JSON list of C-alpha atoms in Angstrom, two decimals:
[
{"chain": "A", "resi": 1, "resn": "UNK", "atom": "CA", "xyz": [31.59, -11.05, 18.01]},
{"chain": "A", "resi": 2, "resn": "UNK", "atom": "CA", "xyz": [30.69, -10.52, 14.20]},
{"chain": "A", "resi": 3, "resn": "UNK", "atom": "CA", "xyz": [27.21, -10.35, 13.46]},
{"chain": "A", "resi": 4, "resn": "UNK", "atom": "CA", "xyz": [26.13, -11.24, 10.33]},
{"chain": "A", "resi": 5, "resn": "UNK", "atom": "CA", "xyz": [23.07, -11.14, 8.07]},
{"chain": "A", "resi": 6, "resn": "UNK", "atom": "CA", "xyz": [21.56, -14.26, 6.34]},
{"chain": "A", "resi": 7, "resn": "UNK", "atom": "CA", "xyz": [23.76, -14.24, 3.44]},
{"chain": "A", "resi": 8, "resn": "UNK", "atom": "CA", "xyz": [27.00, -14.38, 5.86]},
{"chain": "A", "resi": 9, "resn": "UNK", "atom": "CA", "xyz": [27.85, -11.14, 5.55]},
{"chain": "A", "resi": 10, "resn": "UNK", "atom": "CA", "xyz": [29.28, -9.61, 8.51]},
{"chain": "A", "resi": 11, "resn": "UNK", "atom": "CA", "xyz": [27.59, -6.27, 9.10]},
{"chain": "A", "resi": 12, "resn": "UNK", "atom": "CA", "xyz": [28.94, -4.84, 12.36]},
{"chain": "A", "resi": 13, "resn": "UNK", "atom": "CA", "xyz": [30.48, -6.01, 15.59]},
{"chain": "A", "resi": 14, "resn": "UNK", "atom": "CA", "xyz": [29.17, -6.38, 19.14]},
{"chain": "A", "resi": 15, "resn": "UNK", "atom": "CA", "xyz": [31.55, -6.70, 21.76]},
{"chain": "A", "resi": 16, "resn": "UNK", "atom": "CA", "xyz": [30.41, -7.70, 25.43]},
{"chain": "A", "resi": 17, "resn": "UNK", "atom": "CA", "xyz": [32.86, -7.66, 27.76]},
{"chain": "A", "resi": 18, "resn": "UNK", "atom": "CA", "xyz": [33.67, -7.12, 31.98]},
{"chain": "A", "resi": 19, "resn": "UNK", "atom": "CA", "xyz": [35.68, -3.90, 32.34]},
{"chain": "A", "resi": 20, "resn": "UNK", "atom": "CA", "xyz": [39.52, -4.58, 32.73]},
{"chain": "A", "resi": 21, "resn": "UNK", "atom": "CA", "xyz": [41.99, -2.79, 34.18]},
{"chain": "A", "resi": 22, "resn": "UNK", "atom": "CA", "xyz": [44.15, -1.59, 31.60]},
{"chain": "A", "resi": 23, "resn": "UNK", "atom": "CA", "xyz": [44.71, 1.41, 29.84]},
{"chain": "A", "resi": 24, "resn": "UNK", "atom": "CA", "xyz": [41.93, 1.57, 27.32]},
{"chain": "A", "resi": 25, "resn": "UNK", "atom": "CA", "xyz": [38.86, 0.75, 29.76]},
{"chain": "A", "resi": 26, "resn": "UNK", "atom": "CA", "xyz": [40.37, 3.07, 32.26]},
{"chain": "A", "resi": 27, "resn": "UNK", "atom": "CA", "xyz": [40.06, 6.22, 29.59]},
{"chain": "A", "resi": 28, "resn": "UNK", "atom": "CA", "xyz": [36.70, 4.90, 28.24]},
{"chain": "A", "resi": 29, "resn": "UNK", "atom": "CA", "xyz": [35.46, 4.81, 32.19]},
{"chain": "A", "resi": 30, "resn": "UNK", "atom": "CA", "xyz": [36.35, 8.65, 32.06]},
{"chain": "A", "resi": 31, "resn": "UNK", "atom": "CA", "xyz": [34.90, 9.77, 28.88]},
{"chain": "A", "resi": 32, "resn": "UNK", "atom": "CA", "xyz": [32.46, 12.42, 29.00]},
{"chain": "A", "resi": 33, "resn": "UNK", "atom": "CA", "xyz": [29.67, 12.60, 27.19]},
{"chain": "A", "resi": 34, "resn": "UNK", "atom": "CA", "xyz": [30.87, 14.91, 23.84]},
{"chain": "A", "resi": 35, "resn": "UNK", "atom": "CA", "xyz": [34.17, 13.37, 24.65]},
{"chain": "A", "resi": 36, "resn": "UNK", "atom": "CA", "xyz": [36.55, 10.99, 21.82]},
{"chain": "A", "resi": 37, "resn": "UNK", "atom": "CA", "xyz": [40.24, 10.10, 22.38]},
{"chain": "A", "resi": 38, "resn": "UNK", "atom": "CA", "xyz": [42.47, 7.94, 19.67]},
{"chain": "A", "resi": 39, "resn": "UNK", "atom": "CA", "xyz": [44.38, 6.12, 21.33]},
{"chain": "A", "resi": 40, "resn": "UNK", "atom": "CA", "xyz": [47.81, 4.37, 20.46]},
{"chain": "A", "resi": 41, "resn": "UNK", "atom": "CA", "xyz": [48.91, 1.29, 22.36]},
{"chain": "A", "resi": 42, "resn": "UNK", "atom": "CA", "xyz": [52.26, 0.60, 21.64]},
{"chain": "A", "resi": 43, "resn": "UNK", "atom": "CA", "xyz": [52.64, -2.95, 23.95]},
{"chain": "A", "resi": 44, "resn": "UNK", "atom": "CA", "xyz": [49.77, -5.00, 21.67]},
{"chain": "A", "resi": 45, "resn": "UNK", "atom": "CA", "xyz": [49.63, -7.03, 18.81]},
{"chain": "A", "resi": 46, "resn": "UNK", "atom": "CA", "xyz": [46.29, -5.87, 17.06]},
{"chain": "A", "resi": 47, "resn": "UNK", "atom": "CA", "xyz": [44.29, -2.97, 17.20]},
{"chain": "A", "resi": 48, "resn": "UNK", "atom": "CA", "xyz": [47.10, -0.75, 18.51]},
{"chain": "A", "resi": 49, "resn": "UNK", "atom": "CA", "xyz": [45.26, 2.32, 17.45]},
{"chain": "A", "resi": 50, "resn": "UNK", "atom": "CA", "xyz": [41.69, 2.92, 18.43]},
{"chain": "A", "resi": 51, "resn": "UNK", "atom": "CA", "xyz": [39.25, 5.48, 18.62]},
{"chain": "A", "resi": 52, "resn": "UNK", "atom": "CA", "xyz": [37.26, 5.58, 21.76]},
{"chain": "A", "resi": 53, "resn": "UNK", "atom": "CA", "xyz": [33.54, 8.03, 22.23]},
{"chain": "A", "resi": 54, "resn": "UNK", "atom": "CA", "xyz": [31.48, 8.73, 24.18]},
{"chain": "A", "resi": 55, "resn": "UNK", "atom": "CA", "xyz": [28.42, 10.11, 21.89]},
{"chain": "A", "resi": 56, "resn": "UNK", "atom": "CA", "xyz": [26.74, 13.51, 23.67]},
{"chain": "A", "resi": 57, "resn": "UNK", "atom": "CA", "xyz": [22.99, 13.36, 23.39]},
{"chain": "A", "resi": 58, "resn": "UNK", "atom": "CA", "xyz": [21.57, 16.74, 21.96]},
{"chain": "A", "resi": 59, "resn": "UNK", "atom": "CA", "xyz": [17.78, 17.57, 22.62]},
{"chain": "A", "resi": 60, "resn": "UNK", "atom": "CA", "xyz": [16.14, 17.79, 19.00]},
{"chain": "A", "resi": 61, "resn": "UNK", "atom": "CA", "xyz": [12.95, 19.65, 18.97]},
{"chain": "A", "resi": 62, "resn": "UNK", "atom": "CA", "xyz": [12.10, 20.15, 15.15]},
{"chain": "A", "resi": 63, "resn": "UNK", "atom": "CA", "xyz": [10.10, 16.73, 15.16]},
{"chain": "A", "resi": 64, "resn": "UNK", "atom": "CA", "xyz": [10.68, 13.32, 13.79]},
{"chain": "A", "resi": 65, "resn": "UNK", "atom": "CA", "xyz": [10.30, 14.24, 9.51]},
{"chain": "A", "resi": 66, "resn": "UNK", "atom": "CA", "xyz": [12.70, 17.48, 10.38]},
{"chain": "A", "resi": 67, "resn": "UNK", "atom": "CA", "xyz": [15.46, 14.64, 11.67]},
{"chain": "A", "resi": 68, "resn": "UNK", "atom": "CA", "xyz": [14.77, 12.09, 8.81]},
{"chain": "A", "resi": 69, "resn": "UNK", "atom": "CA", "xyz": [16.21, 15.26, 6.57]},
{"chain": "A", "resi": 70, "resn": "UNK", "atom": "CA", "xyz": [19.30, 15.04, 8.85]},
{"chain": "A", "resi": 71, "resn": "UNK", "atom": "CA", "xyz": [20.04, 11.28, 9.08]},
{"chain": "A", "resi": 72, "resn": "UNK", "atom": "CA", "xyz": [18.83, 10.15, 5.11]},
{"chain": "A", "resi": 73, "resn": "UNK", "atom": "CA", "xyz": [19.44, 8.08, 3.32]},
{"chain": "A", "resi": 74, "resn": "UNK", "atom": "CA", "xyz": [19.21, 5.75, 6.55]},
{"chain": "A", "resi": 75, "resn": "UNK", "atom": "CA", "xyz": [15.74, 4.41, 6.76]},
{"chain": "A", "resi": 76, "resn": "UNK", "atom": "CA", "xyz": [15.28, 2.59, 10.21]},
{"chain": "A", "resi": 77, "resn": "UNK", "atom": "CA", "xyz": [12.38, 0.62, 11.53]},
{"chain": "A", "resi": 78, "resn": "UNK", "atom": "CA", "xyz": [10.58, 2.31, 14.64]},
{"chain": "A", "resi": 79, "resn": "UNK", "atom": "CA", "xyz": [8.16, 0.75, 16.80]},
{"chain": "A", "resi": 80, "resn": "UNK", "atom": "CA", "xyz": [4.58, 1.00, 15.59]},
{"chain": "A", "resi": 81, "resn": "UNK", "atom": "CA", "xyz": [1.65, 2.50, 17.79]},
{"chain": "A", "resi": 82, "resn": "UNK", "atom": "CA", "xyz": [4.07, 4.23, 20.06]},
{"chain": "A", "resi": 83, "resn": "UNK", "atom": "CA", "xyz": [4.15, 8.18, 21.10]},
{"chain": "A", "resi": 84, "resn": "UNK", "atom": "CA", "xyz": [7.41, 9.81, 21.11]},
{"chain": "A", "resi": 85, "resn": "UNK", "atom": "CA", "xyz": [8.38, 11.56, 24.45]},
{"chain": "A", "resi": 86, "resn": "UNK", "atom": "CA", "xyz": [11.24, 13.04, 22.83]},
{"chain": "A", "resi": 87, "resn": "UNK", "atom": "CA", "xyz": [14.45, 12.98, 20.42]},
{"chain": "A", "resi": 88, "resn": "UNK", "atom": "CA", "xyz": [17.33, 13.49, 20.83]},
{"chain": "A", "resi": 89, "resn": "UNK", "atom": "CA", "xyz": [20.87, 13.39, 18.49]},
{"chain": "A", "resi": 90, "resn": "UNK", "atom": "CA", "xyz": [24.48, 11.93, 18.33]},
{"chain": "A", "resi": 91, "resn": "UNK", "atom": "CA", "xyz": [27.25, 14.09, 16.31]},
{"chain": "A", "resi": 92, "resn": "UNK", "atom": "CA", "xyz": [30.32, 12.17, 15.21]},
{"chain": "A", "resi": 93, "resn": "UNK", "atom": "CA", "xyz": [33.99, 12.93, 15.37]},
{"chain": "A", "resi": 94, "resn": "UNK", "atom": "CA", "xyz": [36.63, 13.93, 12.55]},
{"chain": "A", "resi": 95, "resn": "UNK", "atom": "CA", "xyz": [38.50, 10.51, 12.36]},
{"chain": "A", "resi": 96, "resn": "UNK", "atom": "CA", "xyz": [42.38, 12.13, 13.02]},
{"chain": "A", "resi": 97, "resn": "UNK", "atom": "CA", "xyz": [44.39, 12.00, 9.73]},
{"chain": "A", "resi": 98, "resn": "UNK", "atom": "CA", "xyz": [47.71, 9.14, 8.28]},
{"chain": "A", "resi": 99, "resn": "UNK", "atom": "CA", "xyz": [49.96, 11.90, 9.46]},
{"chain": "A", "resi": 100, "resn": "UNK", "atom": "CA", "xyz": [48.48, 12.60, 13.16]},
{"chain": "A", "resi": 101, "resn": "UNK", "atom": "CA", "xyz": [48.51, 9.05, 13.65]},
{"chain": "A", "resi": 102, "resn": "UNK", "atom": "CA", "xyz": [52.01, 8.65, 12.72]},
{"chain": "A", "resi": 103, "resn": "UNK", "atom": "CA", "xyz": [52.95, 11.40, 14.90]},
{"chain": "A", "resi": 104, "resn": "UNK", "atom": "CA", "xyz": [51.45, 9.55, 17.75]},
{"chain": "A", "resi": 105, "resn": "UNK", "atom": "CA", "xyz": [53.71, 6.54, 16.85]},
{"chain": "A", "resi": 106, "resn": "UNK", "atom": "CA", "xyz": [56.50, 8.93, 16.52]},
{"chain": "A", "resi": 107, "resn": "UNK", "atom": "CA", "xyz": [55.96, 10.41, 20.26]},
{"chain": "A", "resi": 108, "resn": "UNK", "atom": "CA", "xyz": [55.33, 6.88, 21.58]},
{"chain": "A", "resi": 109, "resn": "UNK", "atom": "CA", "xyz": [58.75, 5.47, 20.30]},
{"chain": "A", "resi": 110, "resn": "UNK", "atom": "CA", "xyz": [60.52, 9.16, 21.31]},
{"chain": "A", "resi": 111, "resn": "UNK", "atom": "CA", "xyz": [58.81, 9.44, 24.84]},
{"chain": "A", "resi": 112, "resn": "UNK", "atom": "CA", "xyz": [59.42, 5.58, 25.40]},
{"chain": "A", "resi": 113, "resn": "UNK", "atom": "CA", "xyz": [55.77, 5.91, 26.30]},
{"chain": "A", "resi": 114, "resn": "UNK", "atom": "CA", "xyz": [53.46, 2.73, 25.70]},
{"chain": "A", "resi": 115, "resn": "UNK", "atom": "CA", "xyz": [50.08, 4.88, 25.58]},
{"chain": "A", "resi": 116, "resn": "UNK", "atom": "CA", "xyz": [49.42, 8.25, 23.58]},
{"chain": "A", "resi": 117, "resn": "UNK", "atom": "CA", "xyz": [46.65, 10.15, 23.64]},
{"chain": "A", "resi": 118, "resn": "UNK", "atom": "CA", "xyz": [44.49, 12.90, 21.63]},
{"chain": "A", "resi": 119, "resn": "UNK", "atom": "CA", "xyz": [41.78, 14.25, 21.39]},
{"chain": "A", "resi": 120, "resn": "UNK", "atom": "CA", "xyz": [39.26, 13.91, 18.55]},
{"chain": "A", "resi": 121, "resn": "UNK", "atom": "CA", "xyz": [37.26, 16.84, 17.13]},
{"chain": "A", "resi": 122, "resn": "UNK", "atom": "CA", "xyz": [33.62, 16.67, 17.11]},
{"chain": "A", "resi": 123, "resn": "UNK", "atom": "CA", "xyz": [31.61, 17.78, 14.12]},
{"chain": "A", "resi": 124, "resn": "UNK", "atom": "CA", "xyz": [27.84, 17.93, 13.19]},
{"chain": "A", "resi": 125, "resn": "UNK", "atom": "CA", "xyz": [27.35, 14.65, 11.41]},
{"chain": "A", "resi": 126, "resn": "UNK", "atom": "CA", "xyz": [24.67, 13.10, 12.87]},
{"chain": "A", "resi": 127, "resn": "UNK", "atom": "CA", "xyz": [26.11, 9.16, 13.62]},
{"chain": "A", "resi": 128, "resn": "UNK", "atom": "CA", "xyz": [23.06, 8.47, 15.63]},
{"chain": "A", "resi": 129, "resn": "UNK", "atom": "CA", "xyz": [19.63, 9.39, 17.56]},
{"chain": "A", "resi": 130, "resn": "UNK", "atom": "CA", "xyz": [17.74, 8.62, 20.85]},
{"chain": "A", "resi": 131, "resn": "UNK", "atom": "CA", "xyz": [13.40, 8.65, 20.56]},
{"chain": "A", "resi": 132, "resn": "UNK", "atom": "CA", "xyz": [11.78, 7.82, 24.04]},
{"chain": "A", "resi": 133, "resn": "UNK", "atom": "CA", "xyz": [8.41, 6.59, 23.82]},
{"chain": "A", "resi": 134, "resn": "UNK", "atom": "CA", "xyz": [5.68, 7.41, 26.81]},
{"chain": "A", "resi": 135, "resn": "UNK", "atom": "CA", "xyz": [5.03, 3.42, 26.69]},
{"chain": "A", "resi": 136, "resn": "UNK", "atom": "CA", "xyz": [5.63, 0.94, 29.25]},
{"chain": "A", "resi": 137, "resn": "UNK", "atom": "CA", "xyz": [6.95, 3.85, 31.50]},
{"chain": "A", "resi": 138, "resn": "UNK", "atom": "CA", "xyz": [8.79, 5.57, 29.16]},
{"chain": "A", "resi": 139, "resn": "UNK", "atom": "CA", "xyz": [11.72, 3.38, 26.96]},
{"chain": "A", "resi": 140, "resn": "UNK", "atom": "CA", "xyz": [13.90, 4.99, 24.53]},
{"chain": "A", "resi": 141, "resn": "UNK", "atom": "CA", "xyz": [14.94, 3.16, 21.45]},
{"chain": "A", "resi": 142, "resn": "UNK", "atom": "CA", "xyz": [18.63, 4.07, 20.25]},
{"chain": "A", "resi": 143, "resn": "UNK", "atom": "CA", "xyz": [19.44, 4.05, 16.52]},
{"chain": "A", "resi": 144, "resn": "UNK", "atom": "CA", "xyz": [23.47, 3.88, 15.09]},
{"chain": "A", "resi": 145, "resn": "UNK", "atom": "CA", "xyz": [24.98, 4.28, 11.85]},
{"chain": "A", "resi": 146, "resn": "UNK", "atom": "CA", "xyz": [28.20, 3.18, 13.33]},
{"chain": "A", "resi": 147, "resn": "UNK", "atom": "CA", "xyz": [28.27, -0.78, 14.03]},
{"chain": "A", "resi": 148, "resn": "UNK", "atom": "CA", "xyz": [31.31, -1.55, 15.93]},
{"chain": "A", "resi": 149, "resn": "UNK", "atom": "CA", "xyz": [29.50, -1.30, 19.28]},
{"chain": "A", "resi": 150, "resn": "UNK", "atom": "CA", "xyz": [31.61, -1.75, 23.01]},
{"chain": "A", "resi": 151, "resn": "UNK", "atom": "CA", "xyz": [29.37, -3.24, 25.96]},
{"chain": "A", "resi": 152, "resn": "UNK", "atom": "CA", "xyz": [30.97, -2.90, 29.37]},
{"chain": "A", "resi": 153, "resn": "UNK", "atom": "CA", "xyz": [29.26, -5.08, 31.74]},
{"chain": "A", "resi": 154, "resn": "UNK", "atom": "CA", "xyz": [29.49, -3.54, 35.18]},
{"chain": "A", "resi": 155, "resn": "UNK", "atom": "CA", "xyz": [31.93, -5.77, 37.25]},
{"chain": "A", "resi": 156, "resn": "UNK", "atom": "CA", "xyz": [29.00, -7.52, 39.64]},
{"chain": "A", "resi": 157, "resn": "UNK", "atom": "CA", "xyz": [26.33, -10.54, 39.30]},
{"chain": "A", "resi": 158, "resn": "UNK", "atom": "CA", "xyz": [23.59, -9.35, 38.96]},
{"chain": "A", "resi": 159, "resn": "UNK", "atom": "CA", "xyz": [23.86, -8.24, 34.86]},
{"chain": "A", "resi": 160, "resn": "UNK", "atom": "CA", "xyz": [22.73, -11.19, 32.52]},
{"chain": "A", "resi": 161, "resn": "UNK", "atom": "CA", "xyz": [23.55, -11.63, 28.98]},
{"chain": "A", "resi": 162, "resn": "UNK", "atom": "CA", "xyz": [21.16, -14.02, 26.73]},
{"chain": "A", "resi": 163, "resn": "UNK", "atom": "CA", "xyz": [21.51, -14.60, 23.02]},
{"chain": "A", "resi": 164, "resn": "UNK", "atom": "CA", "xyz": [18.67, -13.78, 21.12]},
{"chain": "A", "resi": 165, "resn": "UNK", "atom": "CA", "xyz": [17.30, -13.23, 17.81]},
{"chain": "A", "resi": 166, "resn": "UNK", "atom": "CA", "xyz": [15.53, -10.27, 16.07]},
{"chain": "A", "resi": 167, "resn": "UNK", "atom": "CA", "xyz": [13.96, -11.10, 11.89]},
{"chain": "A", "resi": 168, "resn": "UNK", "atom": "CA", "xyz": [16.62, -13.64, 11.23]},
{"chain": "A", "resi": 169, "resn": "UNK", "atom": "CA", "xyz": [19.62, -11.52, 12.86]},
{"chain": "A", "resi": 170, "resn": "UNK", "atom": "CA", "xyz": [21.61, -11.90, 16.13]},
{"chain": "A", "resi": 171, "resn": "UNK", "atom": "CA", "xyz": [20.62, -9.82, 19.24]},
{"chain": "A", "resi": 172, "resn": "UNK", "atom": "CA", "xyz": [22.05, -9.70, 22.73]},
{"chain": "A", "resi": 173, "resn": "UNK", "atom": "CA", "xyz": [19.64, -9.27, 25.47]},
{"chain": "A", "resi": 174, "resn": "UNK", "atom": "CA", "xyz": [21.21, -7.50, 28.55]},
{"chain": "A", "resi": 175, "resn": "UNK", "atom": "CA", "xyz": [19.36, -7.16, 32.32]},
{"chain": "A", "resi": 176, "resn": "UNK", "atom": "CA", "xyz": [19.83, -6.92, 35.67]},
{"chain": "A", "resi": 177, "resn": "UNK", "atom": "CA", "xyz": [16.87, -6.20, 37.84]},
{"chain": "A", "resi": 178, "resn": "UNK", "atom": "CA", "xyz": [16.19, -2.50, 36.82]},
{"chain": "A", "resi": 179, "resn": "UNK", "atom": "CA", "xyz": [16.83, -2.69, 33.55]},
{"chain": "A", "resi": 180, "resn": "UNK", "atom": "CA", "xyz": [16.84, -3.99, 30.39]},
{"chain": "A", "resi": 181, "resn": "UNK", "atom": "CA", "xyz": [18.51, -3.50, 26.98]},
{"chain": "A", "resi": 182, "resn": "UNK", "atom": "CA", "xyz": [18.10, -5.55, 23.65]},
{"chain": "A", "resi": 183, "resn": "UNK", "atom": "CA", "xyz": [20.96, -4.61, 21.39]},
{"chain": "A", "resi": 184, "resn": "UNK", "atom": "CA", "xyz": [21.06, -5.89, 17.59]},
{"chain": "A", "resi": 185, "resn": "UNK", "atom": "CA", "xyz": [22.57, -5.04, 13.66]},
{"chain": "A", "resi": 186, "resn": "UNK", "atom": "CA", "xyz": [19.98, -4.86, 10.85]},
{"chain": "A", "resi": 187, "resn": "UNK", "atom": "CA", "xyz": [20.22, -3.59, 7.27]},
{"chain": "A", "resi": 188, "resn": "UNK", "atom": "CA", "xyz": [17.69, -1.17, 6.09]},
{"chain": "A", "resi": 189, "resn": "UNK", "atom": "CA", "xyz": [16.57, -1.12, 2.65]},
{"chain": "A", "resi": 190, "resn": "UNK", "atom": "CA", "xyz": [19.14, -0.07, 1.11]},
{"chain": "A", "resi": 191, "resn": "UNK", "atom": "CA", "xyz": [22.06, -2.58, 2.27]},
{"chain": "A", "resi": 192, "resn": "UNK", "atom": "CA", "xyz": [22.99, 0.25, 5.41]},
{"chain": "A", "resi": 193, "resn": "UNK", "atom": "CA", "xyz": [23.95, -1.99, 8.88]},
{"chain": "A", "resi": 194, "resn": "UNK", "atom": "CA", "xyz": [21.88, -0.17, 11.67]},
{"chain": "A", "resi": 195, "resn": "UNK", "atom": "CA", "xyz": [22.42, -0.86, 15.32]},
{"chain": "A", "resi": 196, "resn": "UNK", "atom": "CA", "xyz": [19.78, -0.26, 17.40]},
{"chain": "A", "resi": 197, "resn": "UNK", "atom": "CA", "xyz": [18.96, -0.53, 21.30]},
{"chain": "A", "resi": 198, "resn": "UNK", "atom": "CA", "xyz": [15.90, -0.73, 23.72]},
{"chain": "A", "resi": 199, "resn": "UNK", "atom": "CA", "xyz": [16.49, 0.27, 26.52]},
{"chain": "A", "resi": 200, "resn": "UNK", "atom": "CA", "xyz": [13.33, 0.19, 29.29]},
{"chain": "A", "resi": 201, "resn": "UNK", "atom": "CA", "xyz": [13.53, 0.00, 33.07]},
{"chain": "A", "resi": 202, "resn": "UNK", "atom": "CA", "xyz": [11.54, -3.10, 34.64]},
{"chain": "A", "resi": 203, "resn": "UNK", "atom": "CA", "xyz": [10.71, -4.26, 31.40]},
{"chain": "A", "resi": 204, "resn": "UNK", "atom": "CA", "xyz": [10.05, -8.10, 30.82]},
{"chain": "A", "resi": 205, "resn": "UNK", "atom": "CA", "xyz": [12.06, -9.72, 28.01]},
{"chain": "A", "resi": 206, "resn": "UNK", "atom": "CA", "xyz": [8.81, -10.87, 26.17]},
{"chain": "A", "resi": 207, "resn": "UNK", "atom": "CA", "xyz": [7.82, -7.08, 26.12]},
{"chain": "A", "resi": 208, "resn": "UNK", "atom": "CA", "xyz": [11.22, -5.78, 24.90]},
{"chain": "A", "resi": 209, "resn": "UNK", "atom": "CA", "xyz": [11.35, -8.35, 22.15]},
{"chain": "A", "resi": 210, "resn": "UNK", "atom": "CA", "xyz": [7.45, -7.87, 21.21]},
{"chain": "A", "resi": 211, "resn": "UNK", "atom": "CA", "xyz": [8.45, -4.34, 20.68]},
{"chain": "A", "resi": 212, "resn": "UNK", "atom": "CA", "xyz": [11.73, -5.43, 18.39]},
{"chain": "A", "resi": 213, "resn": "UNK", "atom": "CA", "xyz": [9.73, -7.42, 16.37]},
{"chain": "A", "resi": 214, "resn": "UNK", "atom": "CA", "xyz": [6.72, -5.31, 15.80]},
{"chain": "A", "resi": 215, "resn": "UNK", "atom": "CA", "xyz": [9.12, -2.06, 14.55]},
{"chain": "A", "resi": 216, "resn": "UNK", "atom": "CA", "xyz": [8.91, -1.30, 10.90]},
{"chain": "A", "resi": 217, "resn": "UNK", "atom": "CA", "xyz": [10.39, 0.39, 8.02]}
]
């Protein structure tokens, strides 16, 4: 689903889906965490090449202003009145190059092979970081610069998912009956789509959206 900000621009997309058994959710089931694979589908009609990651979270100890440094220009909101715990970062992936993806295409049609895989390089551009807060028993609050966002709903009945809405925007509010997660796209300041994420175990939905609402620039 597109999510869009007041004006009707689309600034990211959320998708919430069961996992299926086919080729794509089998590989992202088996990421690792530090672990990206493009991926070339041959039998499909759209999006026959994607990128698929699994973000590794790195402990950051030099403090909060040390990691603005590292994430700038991006100004997020953060909760107000709440003590970090501790931080942690995402590092990206080198998107693979015209030619390596047309030498996937080129294996695919020689192999007769529907699905080709490689691997994607990581670097050290930060795409993303993880506070938990000694709150409520300890939630962490997840912060993206990338906004095309993949939710696999674990294959049972006891995960909900409610629409909600967070200073004008879309959100998604996700729970089952450990925890919860509040997932949403907001610009900062200066036009940048963020997607963030609270995630809090037991956690009432009034509390997780109190805390959404109350975070700041």
């Amino acid at each position: 689903m597109d999510i869009k900000n007041k004006s009707g621009d689309v600034l990211g997309k959320i998708q919430i889906e069961s996992l299926r058994d086919n080729a794509i959710d089998r590989i992202v089931i088996d990421l690792k965490p530090g672990e990206g694979k493009a991926i070339y589908t041959a039998d499909v009609t759209e999006n026959q090449f994607t990128q698929q990651t699994n973000y590794a979270a790195i402990p950051w100890d030099d403090g909060l202003e040390q990691l603005q440094r590292l994430y700038s220009p991006w100004q997020p909101k953060f909760p107000i009145d709440s003590d970090i715990d501790a931080i942690h970062v995402f590092y990206g992936f080198d998107n693979l190059t015209p030619q390596e993806i047309d030498e996937m295409i080129e294996e695919s049609n020689r192999s007769g092979r529907n699905v080709v895989i490689r691997d994607l390089k990581p670097n050290k551009k930060v795409v993303g970081i993880s506070i938990t807060y000694k709150e409520y028993g300890g939630y962490k609050l997840n912060i993206f610069g990338t906004t095309k966002s993949r939710i696999a709903l674990p294959d049972h009945d006891g995960t909900t998912v409610k629409q909600a809405a967070i200073r004008g925007v879309q959100a998604f509010y996700i729970f089952d009956n450990e925890t919860s997660q509040l997932i949403w796209i907001e610009e900062d300041v200066h036009g940048k789509a963020l997607q963030y994420e609270i995630i809090g175990r037991n956690m009432s939905e009034d509390l997780v959206m109190k805390i959404a609402k109350s975070m700041n620039g």
